[in-house]
Amino acid sequence: MSLIYFASGDSHANIEYQTISSTATEANLEQSERLHDRISKAQFQKLYERFKSAPDQVVGCGDLRRMLEDVDISFSDFTYTRLFLKINQNHDFMIDWNEFVSYLIFGFQDEDPSSQKESLIMPISTAPVVRKTEHRSAVCCITLLKVKSDQTPLEDITESTNYSFGGEDSPENSGMWVTASHEGQLRFWSAHMEPLRSAVSESIHLKVPTWILALQALSDVSIVCTSSTERELRFHETIASTFTLRMVIRSLPFAVYCMSYAFYNNGKTHSRLVLGDYAGNVRILSYSPYLRGPFQAKPGAALVELTWADVLRGRIPLLIPKEYINLHNELISCVYYSLHMNTLFASAEYRNTKKYRGRCPGLIMVSNEDRNNFRIPLGVSVFYVSEVKNILVTGGPDTFVRIWDVYISSEPSAILTGHNGGIVAVFVQPEENKVYSVDYHKIIKVWDLQEHTLLQTYGELVRIIHPSEMDIKYYYHSHLRELMVAGRKLIQIKCCPRVRVDLTDGNTHAAPVSVVLYNRLFRNIVTCGLDSYIIVWDPWTGRRKIIMKNCHTKMIYGETIDIEITAACFDPLEQFLLTGARDGSLKIWNYNNSVVVRNMSIQIDQEVTAVIWVVDRYVA
């Protein structure tokens, strides 16, 4: 079937426009109009000379076809008709050199990989979940009793996915949160922040009240470890809803300020508990998790008490200690042990600039007996190691987020600027190529890991948390992709959550889709949504070609508000797109280059429910 359309009432500007139908052969349909793939530099130069020598430097439909055939570029009648209509952006059925070159440029832009990276939905797009902590005072520590380790042996690493089948988010697979306040009260929460039970960690000998400093879950042996100002380590058993003190290590040289735990799911590698203290020392306790290692219950020995000196003398053979004395000159701010690299990472802040003068060994990486110093002004408050990407992300009092190659400590590969306060939390989503950072003012920023650009600034925590609360704790749940924020409230923030394939195929728009159109000329699909987005898709590959954001907007009290797109249609030749919005505005788009050709309106605040484009007329 063939249709004849007339433009601008000019009966001489006739061109046959054949639609996809049973009369079009399969070979014709598969022949591409991708002129930019077929033209060479020499052919391009010859066409330029022919355009310049043409009358008024414009050519018609037949002239352009002969010019292309003269440089050995030929098309079928069906394909050439589509090609000419695509090039003819001025809608006058005459093509000049600028139109011809523009079409070639648009062809290359369609293949630009960066057009696929733009996100429609912000990394943090859902409202946070907030609830009371039920502690008498603010939460000072938070940890997670994990079901699966965040560290995986190299041979077991598989390609990460951005989708979930639903069962993975069940309580059995998500772990259990544990929060603690300074007075020794602990509370257990489900992964979805439902309270489970409470417990108390206190000294068994001293009659003075305890003061909890750090909390760490030893997930593979079902133990929760607390450190306190009494220079004690208390190991509590949490099997079957119990909370029994199993071991106490007393008389440590200095109180432990921070802890970290590393283990594999297979149980074949020694697990390691890393302790960082106030004097800049790091100590590691390693053991085999087989049969729960040193925490196995034995008849007649309900509680094991010993001093750190006893641990060093080997009183418990299953517990292997190792010390790094004076690793830093200041208190250890953050520690991490990588089982894959067999490497210890420890950081410290160096705020006394007069004493240390400039760049300080803010982070030290210890592998066997080798040490690498990552020298950073004012030191490092927090860091995150991504073993999948082999990168290290650091943040400190100087407000900068630095991205390092793990094996290159001389210079960072990127420095991310934009925070106005010291960095207090960082984490990486390697499968999403995103870095998250939180500063002292409770502002969360999301960065692109490859482009090193800012994707989002999230300031909702400023509204939720009282300004007087400054000592806020953060913990990232990598399995659920949730950031837990703890103070006097528990706040759960979803960060790029996985798509639940048991509920949906995923989202193409950030809001409901209002219009779906198929363009027979360009053979693509155009979708318009209530998010005021227009997206052009390739239906054969599913690839997103063009995104147009903020298509219909209005200004209210100095703020730009997006208006929902409620109707859309093509012109008769399907070269332009007409859209209508809820506020009565109409726009004509050359949607292949995202340019608005004309702005119109019916009546103010009168919703456009349907639009029709006939020759030289629009009906809305």
Coordinates of C-alpha atoms in Angstrom, one line a residue:
M1 CA 0.0 0.0 0.0
S2 CA 1.3 3.5 -0.9
L3 CA 0.1 6.9 0.2
I4 CA 0.6 10.3 -1.5
Y5 CA 1.0 13.3 0.8
F6 CA 1.1 16.9 -0.1
A7 CA 3.1 19.5 1.8
S8 CA 2.0 23.1 2.3
G9 CA -0.7 22.7 -0.4
D10 CA 2.0 22.6 -3.2
S11 CA 0.8 20.1 -5.7
H12 CA 4.2 20.0 -7.3
A13 CA 5.9 18.7 -4.2
N14 CA 4.5 15.2 -4.5
I15 CA 6.5 12.3 -3.1
E16 CA 5.4 8.7 -2.7
Y17 CA 5.7 7.5 0.9
Q18 CA 5.3 3.8 1.2
T19 CA 4.4 2.4 4.6
I20 CA 5.3 -0.9 6.0
S21 CA 2.7 -3.3 4.6
S22 CA 2.4 -6.6 2.8
T23 CA 3.5 -5.1 -0.5
A24 CA 7.0 -4.2 0.9
T25 CA 9.4 -7.1 0.5
E26 CA 11.5 -8.4 3.4
A27 CA 14.7 -7.4 1.6
N28 CA 13.4 -3.8 1.3
L29 CA 12.5 -3.7 4.9
E30 CA 15.9 -4.9 6.1
Q31 CA 17.9 -2.4 3.9
S32 CA 19.1 0.4 6.1
E33 CA 19.1 4.1 5.4
R34 CA 22.3 4.5 7.5
L35 CA 24.1 6.7 5.1
H36 CA 26.9 7.6 7.5
D37 CA 28.0 4.0 7.5
R38 CA 28.4 3.9 3.7
I39 CA 30.0 7.2 2.8
S40 CA 33.8 7.6 2.6
K41 CA 35.8 10.8 2.8
A42 CA 36.4 10.9 -1.0
Q43 CA 32.7 10.4 -1.6
F44 CA 31.8 13.1 1.0
Q45 CA 34.1 15.6 -0.8
K46 CA 32.5 14.9 -4.2
L47 CA 29.0 15.3 -2.8
Y48 CA 30.1 18.7 -1.3
E49 CA 31.3 19.9 -4.7
R50 CA 28.0 18.8 -6.4
F51 CA 25.9 20.6 -3.7
K52 CA 27.9 23.8 -4.2
S53 CA 27.4 23.7 -8.0
A54 CA 23.7 23.0 -7.8
P55 CA 21.2 25.9 -8.5
D56 CA 20.7 27.8 -5.2
Q57 CA 22.9 25.1 -3.6
V58 CA 19.8 22.9 -3.1
V59 CA 18.7 19.6 -4.7
G60 CA 15.4 17.8 -5.1
C61 CA 14.5 14.2 -4.6
G62 CA 15.6 12.9 -8.0
D63 CA 18.8 15.1 -8.1
L64 CA 20.0 13.8 -4.7
R65 CA 19.5 10.2 -5.8
R66 CA 21.5 10.7 -9.0
M67 CA 24.3 12.4 -7.0
L68 CA 24.5 9.4 -4.6
E69 CA 24.5 6.9 -7.5
D70 CA 27.3 8.9 -9.2
V71 CA 29.5 8.2 -6.1
D72 CA 28.4 4.5 -6.1
I73 CA 25.8 4.8 -3.3
S74 CA 22.5 3.3 -4.3
F75 CA 19.3 2.4 -2.5
S76 CA 16.0 0.7 -3.5
D77 CA 13.0 2.9 -4.2
F78 CA 11.5 2.1 -0.8
T79 CA 14.6 2.8 1.2
Y80 CA 15.5 6.0 -0.7
T81 CA 12.1 7.4 -0.1
R82 CA 12.6 7.0 3.6
L83 CA 16.1 8.4 3.4
F84 CA 15.0 11.5 1.6
L85 CA 12.2 12.2 4.1
K86 CA 14.6 11.8 7.0
I87 CA 17.1 14.3 5.5
N88 CA 14.4 16.8 4.5
Q89 CA 14.1 18.4 8.0
N90 CA 12.9 21.8 6.5
H91 CA 9.8 20.0 5.2
D92 CA 10.2 21.8 1.8
F93 CA 11.2 18.7 -0.3
M94 CA 14.5 20.5 -1.2
I95 CA 17.7 19.6 0.5
D96 CA 20.7 21.9 1.2
W97 CA 24.2 21.0 2.4
N98 CA 23.4 21.8 6.0
E99 CA 20.5 19.3 6.1
F100 CA 22.6 16.6 4.5
V101 CA 25.5 17.0 7.0
S102 CA 23.0 17.2 9.9
Y103 CA 21.6 13.9 9.0
L104 CA 25.0 12.3 9.0
I105 CA 25.8 13.8 12.4
F106 CA 22.5 12.5 13.9
G107 CA 23.5 9.0 12.6
F108 CA 26.8 9.1 14.5
Q109 CA 25.0 10.5 17.6
D110 CA 22.6 7.5 17.7
E111 CA 25.6 5.2 18.1
D112 CA 27.1 7.2 20.9
P113 CA 27.4 4.9 23.9
S114 CA 27.0 7.8 26.3
S115 CA 23.4 8.2 25.3
Q116 CA 22.7 4.9 27.0
K117 CA 24.3 5.9 30.3
E118 CA 21.9 8.7 31.1
S119 CA 19.6 7.6 33.9
L120 CA 15.9 8.4 33.9
I121 CA 15.4 7.8 37.6
M122 CA 17.7 9.3 40.2
P123 CA 19.8 6.8 42.2
I124 CA 17.9 7.8 45.3
S125 CA 14.3 8.3 44.2
T126 CA 12.1 6.7 46.8
A127 CA 11.1 8.2 50.1
P128 CA 13.2 7.1 53.1
V129 CA 11.7 4.8 55.8
V130 CA 12.0 6.3 59.3
R131 CA 11.3 4.8 62.7
K132 CA 12.3 5.3 66.3
T133 CA 15.3 3.5 67.6
E134 CA 13.7 2.5 71.0
H135 CA 17.1 3.2 72.6
R136 CA 17.4 5.4 75.7
S137 CA 20.1 7.4 74.0
A138 CA 21.3 7.9 70.4
V139 CA 22.7 4.9 68.6
C140 CA 26.5 4.9 68.6
C141 CA 27.1 1.7 66.6
I142 CA 25.3 -0.3 63.9
T143 CA 26.3 -3.6 62.3
L144 CA 24.7 -6.3 60.2
L145 CA 24.5 -10.1 61.0
K146 CA 24.9 -11.2 57.4
V147 CA 23.7 -14.3 55.7
K148 CA 26.3 -14.0 52.9
S149 CA 29.7 -12.3 53.0
D150 CA 30.4 -9.2 50.9
Q151 CA 33.7 -10.8 50.0
T152 CA 33.8 -13.7 47.5
P153 CA 36.8 -15.8 46.3
L154 CA 38.1 -14.8 42.9
E155 CA 37.2 -18.1 41.3
D156 CA 33.6 -17.8 42.6
I157 CA 32.9 -14.2 41.3
T158 CA 30.2 -14.1 38.8
E159 CA 28.7 -11.3 36.7
S160 CA 26.6 -9.1 39.0
T161 CA 23.0 -8.5 38.1
N162 CA 20.7 -5.6 38.5
Y163 CA 17.6 -7.7 39.0
S164 CA 16.1 -9.7 41.8
F165 CA 13.6 -12.6 41.9
G166 CA 12.0 -11.5 45.1
G167 CA 13.0 -14.4 47.4
E168 CA 16.5 -12.8 47.7
D169 CA 15.0 -10.0 49.7
S170 CA 13.3 -12.3 52.2
P171 CA 14.3 -12.0 55.9
E172 CA 16.1 -15.3 55.7
N173 CA 18.4 -14.0 53.0
S174 CA 18.8 -10.4 54.1
G175 CA 20.4 -10.7 57.5
M176 CA 19.6 -8.9 60.8
W177 CA 20.5 -5.4 62.0
V178 CA 22.1 -4.8 65.4
T179 CA 22.2 -1.4 67.0
A180 CA 23.9 -0.3 70.2
S181 CA 23.9 2.8 72.4
H182 CA 26.8 3.9 74.7
E183 CA 25.1 2.6 77.9
G184 CA 25.4 -1.0 76.6
Q185 CA 21.8 -1.5 75.3
L186 CA 21.6 -3.6 72.0
R187 CA 18.6 -4.0 69.8
F188 CA 18.1 -6.5 67.0
W189 CA 16.0 -5.6 63.9
S190 CA 14.9 -7.4 60.8
A191 CA 16.2 -6.4 57.5
H192 CA 13.0 -4.3 57.0
M193 CA 13.4 -2.6 60.4
E194 CA 11.0 -4.6 62.4
P195 CA 12.1 -4.9 66.1
L196 CA 13.0 -8.4 67.1
R197 CA 14.5 -8.3 70.6
S198 CA 16.8 -6.4 72.9
A199 CA 19.9 -7.3 75.0
V200 CA 22.5 -5.7 77.2
S201 CA 26.3 -5.9 77.0
E202 CA 28.1 -5.0 80.3
S203 CA 31.2 -5.8 82.1
I204 CA 31.0 -8.8 84.4
H205 CA 33.6 -7.5 86.9
L206 CA 33.4 -3.8 87.1
K207 CA 30.5 -2.3 88.9
V208 CA 30.6 1.0 87.0
P209 CA 28.4 1.4 84.0
T210 CA 29.9 0.4 80.7
W211 CA 30.5 2.7 77.7
I212 CA 30.3 1.0 74.3
L213 CA 32.7 2.2 71.6
A214 CA 32.3 -0.2 68.7
L215 CA 30.1 -3.1 67.6
Q216 CA 30.9 -5.8 65.1
A217 CA 28.9 -8.9 63.9
L218 CA 30.9 -12.1 63.3
S219 CA 28.3 -13.5 61.0
D220 CA 29.7 -16.9 60.1
V221 CA 29.9 -17.9 63.8
S222 CA 26.8 -16.1 65.0
I223 CA 28.7 -13.8 67.4
V224 CA 28.3 -10.1 68.2
C225 CA 31.4 -8.4 69.5
T226 CA 31.4 -5.2 71.5
S227 CA 34.4 -3.0 72.6
S228 CA 34.2 -0.6 75.5
T229 CA 36.2 2.0 77.5
E230 CA 37.0 -0.8 80.0
R231 CA 39.5 -2.1 77.3
E232 CA 37.4 -5.2 76.9
L233 CA 36.2 -7.3 74.0
R234 CA 33.0 -9.1 74.7
F235 CA 31.8 -11.9 72.4
H236 CA 28.1 -12.7 72.6
E237 CA 26.5 -15.7 71.1
T238 CA 23.3 -15.0 69.1
I239 CA 22.1 -18.5 68.1
A240 CA 18.4 -19.2 68.3
S241 CA 17.4 -15.8 69.7
T242 CA 19.9 -16.0 72.5
F243 CA 22.4 -13.4 73.7
T244 CA 24.9 -15.3 75.8
L245 CA 28.3 -14.0 76.7
R246 CA 30.7 -16.6 75.4
M247 CA 34.2 -15.0 75.7
V248 CA 35.8 -11.9 77.2
I249 CA 39.2 -10.5 76.4
R250 CA 40.3 -8.0 79.0
S251 CA 43.2 -5.7 79.6
L252 CA 43.9 -4.7 76.0
P253 CA 46.7 -2.1 75.8
F254 CA 44.3 0.5 74.5
A255 CA 40.5 0.7 74.0
V256 CA 39.3 -0.4 70.5
Y257 CA 37.8 2.4 68.5
C258 CA 36.7 0.6 65.3
M259 CA 36.4 -3.0 64.1
S260 CA 35.9 -4.8 60.8
Y261 CA 35.3 -8.4 60.0
A262 CA 36.2 -10.5 56.9
F263 CA 35.0 -14.0 56.1
Y264 CA 34.2 -16.3 53.1
N265 CA 30.9 -18.2 52.8
N266 CA 32.7 -21.5 52.1
G267 CA 34.3 -21.7 55.6
K268 CA 37.6 -22.9 54.2
T269 CA 39.5 -19.7 54.8
H270 CA 40.4 -18.2 58.2
S271 CA 38.1 -15.4 59.2
R272 CA 39.6 -12.2 60.5
L273 CA 38.5 -9.7 63.1
V274 CA 40.4 -6.4 62.7
L275 CA 40.7 -4.1 65.7
G276 CA 41.9 -0.4 65.5
D277 CA 42.6 1.4 68.8
Y278 CA 43.1 4.9 70.1
A279 CA 46.9 4.7 69.9
G280 CA 47.2 4.0 66.2
N281 CA 47.7 0.2 66.6
V282 CA 45.9 -2.5 64.6
R283 CA 45.4 -6.0 65.8
I284 CA 44.0 -9.0 64.0
L285 CA 42.4 -12.1 65.4
S286 CA 42.1 -14.9 62.9
Y287 CA 40.6 -18.3 63.3
S288 CA 38.9 -21.1 61.3
P289 CA 35.1 -20.8 61.4
Y290 CA 34.8 -24.6 61.2
L291 CA 32.5 -25.8 64.0
R292 CA 32.5 -22.1 65.1
G293 CA 36.2 -22.2 65.9
P294 CA 37.1 -20.8 69.4
F295 CA 33.4 -20.0 70.1
Q296 CA 32.3 -23.6 70.1
A297 CA 30.3 -24.4 73.2
K298 CA 32.0 -26.9 75.5
P299 CA 30.6 -28.7 78.5
G300 CA 31.7 -27.0 81.8
A301 CA 33.0 -23.8 80.1
A302 CA 30.1 -21.5 79.5
L303 CA 32.3 -18.4 79.6
V304 CA 36.0 -18.0 78.6
E305 CA 37.8 -15.2 80.3
L306 CA 41.4 -14.2 79.4
T307 CA 43.6 -11.2 79.0
W308 CA 45.2 -10.0 75.8
A309 CA 48.5 -11.2 77.1
D310 CA 47.0 -14.7 77.3
V311 CA 45.9 -14.4 73.7
L312 CA 49.4 -13.5 72.6
R313 CA 50.8 -16.5 74.6
G314 CA 48.5 -18.8 72.7
R315 CA 46.2 -19.8 75.6
I316 CA 43.5 -20.4 73.0
P317 CA 45.2 -22.3 70.1
L318 CA 42.3 -21.7 67.7
L319 CA 42.7 -17.9 68.1
I320 CA 45.7 -16.5 66.2
P321 CA 46.7 -12.9 67.0
K322 CA 48.8 -10.5 65.0
E323 CA 49.8 -7.0 65.9
Y324 CA 50.8 -3.9 63.9
I325 CA 52.1 -1.5 66.5
N326 CA 52.1 2.2 65.8
L327 CA 50.8 1.8 62.3
H328 CA 49.5 5.4 62.6
N329 CA 50.4 8.2 65.0
E330 CA 46.7 9.0 65.6
L331 CA 43.7 6.9 66.5
I332 CA 42.6 4.4 63.8
S333 CA 39.4 5.8 62.1
C334 CA 38.6 2.9 59.8
V335 CA 39.9 -0.6 59.1
Y336 CA 39.3 -3.3 56.5
Y337 CA 40.9 -6.6 55.6
S338 CA 40.7 -8.0 52.0
L339 CA 40.9 -11.8 52.0
H340 CA 41.2 -11.8 48.2
M341 CA 44.3 -9.5 48.2
N342 CA 45.4 -10.8 51.7
T343 CA 45.9 -7.1 52.6
L344 CA 45.1 -4.9 55.5
F345 CA 43.8 -1.3 55.1
A346 CA 43.9 1.2 58.0
S347 CA 43.2 4.9 58.0
A348 CA 43.6 7.8 60.5
E349 CA 42.9 11.5 60.6
Y350 CA 45.8 14.0 60.9
R351 CA 44.1 17.2 61.8
N352 CA 47.1 18.8 63.5
T353 CA 48.6 20.4 60.4
K354 CA 51.4 22.2 62.3
K355 CA 52.6 18.9 63.7
Y356 CA 52.4 16.8 60.6
R357 CA 52.9 19.6 58.0
G358 CA 51.1 18.8 54.9
R359 CA 50.4 15.5 53.3
C360 CA 50.0 12.7 55.9
P361 CA 49.9 8.9 55.6
G362 CA 46.1 9.0 55.8
L363 CA 45.7 5.4 54.7
I364 CA 48.2 2.6 55.0
M365 CA 47.9 -0.7 53.0
V366 CA 49.8 -3.6 54.5
S367 CA 50.4 -6.7 52.4
N368 CA 52.7 -9.3 54.0
E369 CA 55.6 -7.1 55.0
D370 CA 55.1 -4.4 52.3
R371 CA 53.5 -1.1 53.2
N372 CA 52.0 1.5 50.8
N373 CA 51.1 5.0 52.1
F374 CA 48.2 6.9 50.6
R375 CA 49.3 10.4 51.6
I376 CA 46.3 12.7 51.9
P377 CA 46.0 16.1 53.6
L378 CA 44.3 15.9 57.0
G379 CA 44.2 12.1 56.7
V380 CA 41.3 9.8 56.0
S381 CA 38.1 9.4 58.0
V382 CA 36.4 6.6 56.0
F383 CA 37.2 4.5 52.9
Y384 CA 35.7 1.7 50.9
V385 CA 37.6 -1.0 49.0
S386 CA 35.9 -2.5 45.9
E387 CA 37.7 -5.7 45.0
V388 CA 35.7 -6.2 41.9
K389 CA 36.9 -2.9 40.4
N390 CA 40.3 -2.9 42.2
I391 CA 39.6 0.7 43.4
L392 CA 39.8 2.4 46.7
V393 CA 37.6 5.4 47.6
T394 CA 38.6 7.7 50.5
G395 CA 37.0 10.6 52.2
G396 CA 38.2 12.8 55.0
P397 CA 38.1 16.2 56.7
D398 CA 39.3 18.1 53.6
T399 CA 35.8 17.5 52.0
F400 CA 37.3 15.7 48.9
V401 CA 36.4 12.2 47.7
R402 CA 39.3 10.5 46.1
I403 CA 39.3 7.4 43.9
W404 CA 42.5 5.4 43.8
D405 CA 43.8 2.4 42.0
V406 CA 44.5 -0.1 44.8
Y407 CA 48.0 -0.8 43.6
I408 CA 49.0 2.8 42.8
S409 CA 49.3 5.0 45.9
S410 CA 51.2 7.9 44.4
E411 CA 48.3 9.8 43.0
P412 CA 44.5 9.4 43.0
S413 CA 42.9 8.6 39.6
A414 CA 40.1 11.1 40.3
I415 CA 39.2 13.7 42.9
L416 CA 35.5 14.5 43.4
T417 CA 34.7 17.9 44.7
G418 CA 31.4 19.4 45.8
H419 CA 30.9 18.7 49.5
N420 CA 31.0 21.5 52.0
G421 CA 31.9 19.4 55.0
G422 CA 34.1 16.5 56.0
I423 CA 33.3 13.1 54.5
V424 CA 31.8 10.7 57.1
A425 CA 30.7 7.8 54.9
V426 CA 31.5 6.4 51.4
F427 CA 30.5 3.3 49.6
V428 CA 30.6 1.9 46.0
Q429 CA 28.0 0.1 43.9
P430 CA 30.4 -1.6 41.3
E431 CA 27.5 -3.1 39.3
E432 CA 26.0 0.3 38.9
N433 CA 29.3 2.2 38.5
K434 CA 28.3 4.6 41.3
V435 CA 30.0 6.1 44.3
Y436 CA 28.0 7.4 47.2
S437 CA 29.5 9.9 49.7
V438 CA 28.0 11.5 52.9
D439 CA 29.4 14.6 54.5
Y440 CA 29.2 16.1 58.0
H441 CA 26.2 18.2 57.1
K442 CA 24.2 15.0 56.2
I443 CA 24.3 15.7 52.4
I444 CA 24.5 12.6 50.2
K445 CA 26.1 12.9 46.8
V446 CA 26.1 10.2 44.1
W447 CA 28.9 10.1 41.5
D448 CA 29.5 8.3 38.3
L449 CA 32.4 6.0 38.8
Q450 CA 33.6 6.1 35.2
E451 CA 32.8 9.7 34.2
H452 CA 33.6 11.1 37.7
T453 CA 30.6 13.4 37.4
L454 CA 27.9 14.3 40.0
L455 CA 24.7 12.5 39.4
Q456 CA 22.6 13.5 42.4
T457 CA 22.6 15.6 45.6
Y458 CA 20.3 14.2 48.2
G459 CA 19.5 16.5 51.2
E460 CA 16.5 14.8 52.7
L461 CA 18.4 13.8 55.8
V462 CA 18.8 17.4 56.8
R463 CA 15.0 17.7 57.2
I464 CA 14.6 14.4 59.0
I465 CA 17.5 14.6 61.5
H466 CA 17.6 17.3 64.1
P467 CA 20.5 19.8 63.7
S468 CA 21.8 19.1 67.1
E469 CA 22.5 15.4 66.1
M470 CA 26.0 15.3 64.7
D471 CA 27.3 11.9 65.6
I472 CA 25.4 9.9 63.0
K473 CA 26.3 6.3 62.0
Y474 CA 26.0 4.9 58.5
Y475 CA 26.0 1.3 57.2
Y476 CA 25.5 0.2 53.6
H477 CA 23.7 -3.1 53.0
S478 CA 25.2 -4.2 49.7
H479 CA 22.7 -7.1 49.2
L480 CA 19.6 -5.0 49.6
R481 CA 21.3 -1.9 48.3
E482 CA 20.1 0.1 51.3
L483 CA 21.9 2.7 53.4
M484 CA 21.0 2.6 57.1
V485 CA 21.4 5.9 59.0
A486 CA 21.3 5.6 62.8
G487 CA 21.1 8.3 65.4
R488 CA 18.0 9.0 67.5
K489 CA 16.1 7.6 64.5
L490 CA 16.6 4.7 62.1
I491 CA 16.5 5.8 58.5
Q492 CA 16.5 3.4 55.6
I493 CA 17.4 4.8 52.2
K494 CA 17.2 2.7 49.0
C495 CA 20.1 3.3 46.7
C496 CA 19.5 2.1 43.1
P497 CA 17.4 -0.9 44.1
R498 CA 17.4 -3.9 41.9
V499 CA 14.4 -4.6 39.6
R500 CA 12.0 -7.2 41.0
V501 CA 11.5 -9.3 37.9
D502 CA 8.7 -11.2 39.7
L503 CA 6.8 -8.0 39.8
T504 CA 7.9 -5.9 36.8
D505 CA 10.1 -6.0 33.7
G506 CA 11.6 -2.7 34.8
N507 CA 10.9 1.0 34.3
T508 CA 11.4 3.0 31.1
H509 CA 10.1 6.2 32.5
A510 CA 10.2 7.8 36.0
A511 CA 6.4 8.1 36.0
P512 CA 3.5 6.4 34.2
V513 CA 3.6 6.4 30.4
S514 CA 0.8 8.4 28.8
V515 CA 1.4 8.0 25.0
V516 CA 3.1 5.3 22.9
L517 CA 3.5 6.0 19.1
Y518 CA 5.2 4.1 16.3
N519 CA 6.9 6.2 13.6
R520 CA 6.8 4.4 10.2
L521 CA 9.3 6.8 8.6
F522 CA 12.1 6.4 11.2
R523 CA 10.8 3.0 12.3
N524 CA 11.2 3.7 16.0
I525 CA 8.9 3.9 19.0
V526 CA 8.2 7.2 20.8
T527 CA 7.0 7.2 24.4
C528 CA 5.7 10.2 26.4
G529 CA 5.2 10.1 30.1
L530 CA 3.7 12.0 33.0
D531 CA 7.3 12.7 34.0
S532 CA 7.5 15.1 31.1
Y533 CA 10.0 12.9 29.2
I534 CA 10.0 12.0 25.6
I535 CA 12.0 8.9 24.8
V536 CA 12.8 7.5 21.3
W537 CA 13.5 3.7 21.2
D538 CA 14.8 1.3 18.6
P539 CA 12.1 -1.4 18.7
W540 CA 14.3 -4.1 17.1
T541 CA 17.1 -3.9 19.6
G542 CA 15.3 -2.3 22.6
R543 CA 18.0 0.4 22.7
R544 CA 17.2 3.9 23.9
K545 CA 18.2 6.4 21.2
I546 CA 17.1 9.8 22.4
I547 CA 15.9 11.3 25.8
M548 CA 14.2 14.6 26.0
K549 CA 13.7 15.8 29.6
N550 CA 11.6 18.6 31.0
C551 CA 9.6 18.9 27.8
H552 CA 6.7 20.9 29.2
T553 CA 7.4 23.1 32.2
K554 CA 6.1 26.2 33.9
M555 CA 7.5 28.5 36.5
I556 CA 5.9 28.6 40.0
Y557 CA 7.4 30.9 42.7
G558 CA 10.7 30.8 41.0
E559 CA 10.8 27.0 40.7
T560 CA 10.6 25.1 37.4
I561 CA 7.8 22.5 37.6
D562 CA 7.5 19.6 35.0
I563 CA 4.0 19.3 33.4
E564 CA 2.6 15.9 32.5
I565 CA 2.4 15.1 28.8
T566 CA -1.1 13.8 28.1
A567 CA -1.4 13.6 24.3
A568 CA 0.9 13.3 21.2
C569 CA 0.8 12.6 17.5
F570 CA 2.9 12.8 14.4
D571 CA 2.5 15.0 11.3
P572 CA 1.2 13.3 8.1
L573 CA 4.8 12.7 6.9
E574 CA 5.8 11.6 10.4
Q575 CA 8.8 14.0 10.5
F576 CA 7.6 16.1 13.5
L577 CA 6.0 15.3 16.8
L578 CA 3.1 17.3 18.4
T579 CA 2.7 17.0 22.1
G580 CA 0.0 18.4 24.5
A581 CA 0.3 18.8 28.3
R582 CA -2.0 19.0 31.2
D583 CA -1.7 22.8 31.4
G584 CA -3.0 23.3 27.8
S585 CA 0.4 23.9 26.2
L586 CA 1.3 22.5 22.8
K587 CA 4.7 21.9 21.3
I588 CA 6.0 20.8 17.9
W589 CA 9.2 18.9 18.1
N590 CA 11.8 17.9 15.6
Y591 CA 12.3 14.9 17.9
N592 CA 15.4 13.6 16.1
N593 CA 17.5 16.5 17.3
S594 CA 15.4 17.4 20.4
V595 CA 14.5 20.9 19.0
V596 CA 11.2 22.7 19.7
V597 CA 10.0 24.1 16.4
R598 CA 6.9 25.9 17.8
N599 CA 5.2 26.7 21.1
M600 CA 1.4 27.0 21.3
S601 CA -1.4 26.9 23.8
I602 CA -5.1 26.4 23.8
Q603 CA -6.3 27.8 27.1
I604 CA -4.5 28.2 30.4
D605 CA -4.8 25.2 32.7
Q606 CA -7.1 23.4 30.2
E607 CA -5.8 19.8 29.8
V608 CA -5.1 18.6 26.3
T609 CA -6.7 15.2 26.1
A610 CA -6.1 14.4 22.4
V611 CA -4.3 16.0 19.4
I612 CA -4.7 15.3 15.6
W613 CA -2.4 16.7 12.9
V614 CA -3.9 17.0 9.4
V615 CA -2.3 18.8 6.5
D616 CA -1.7 22.4 7.6
R617 CA -4.0 22.0 10.6
Y618 CA -3.8 20.9 14.2
V619 CA -6.8 19.8 16.2
A620 CA -6.4 19.7 20.0

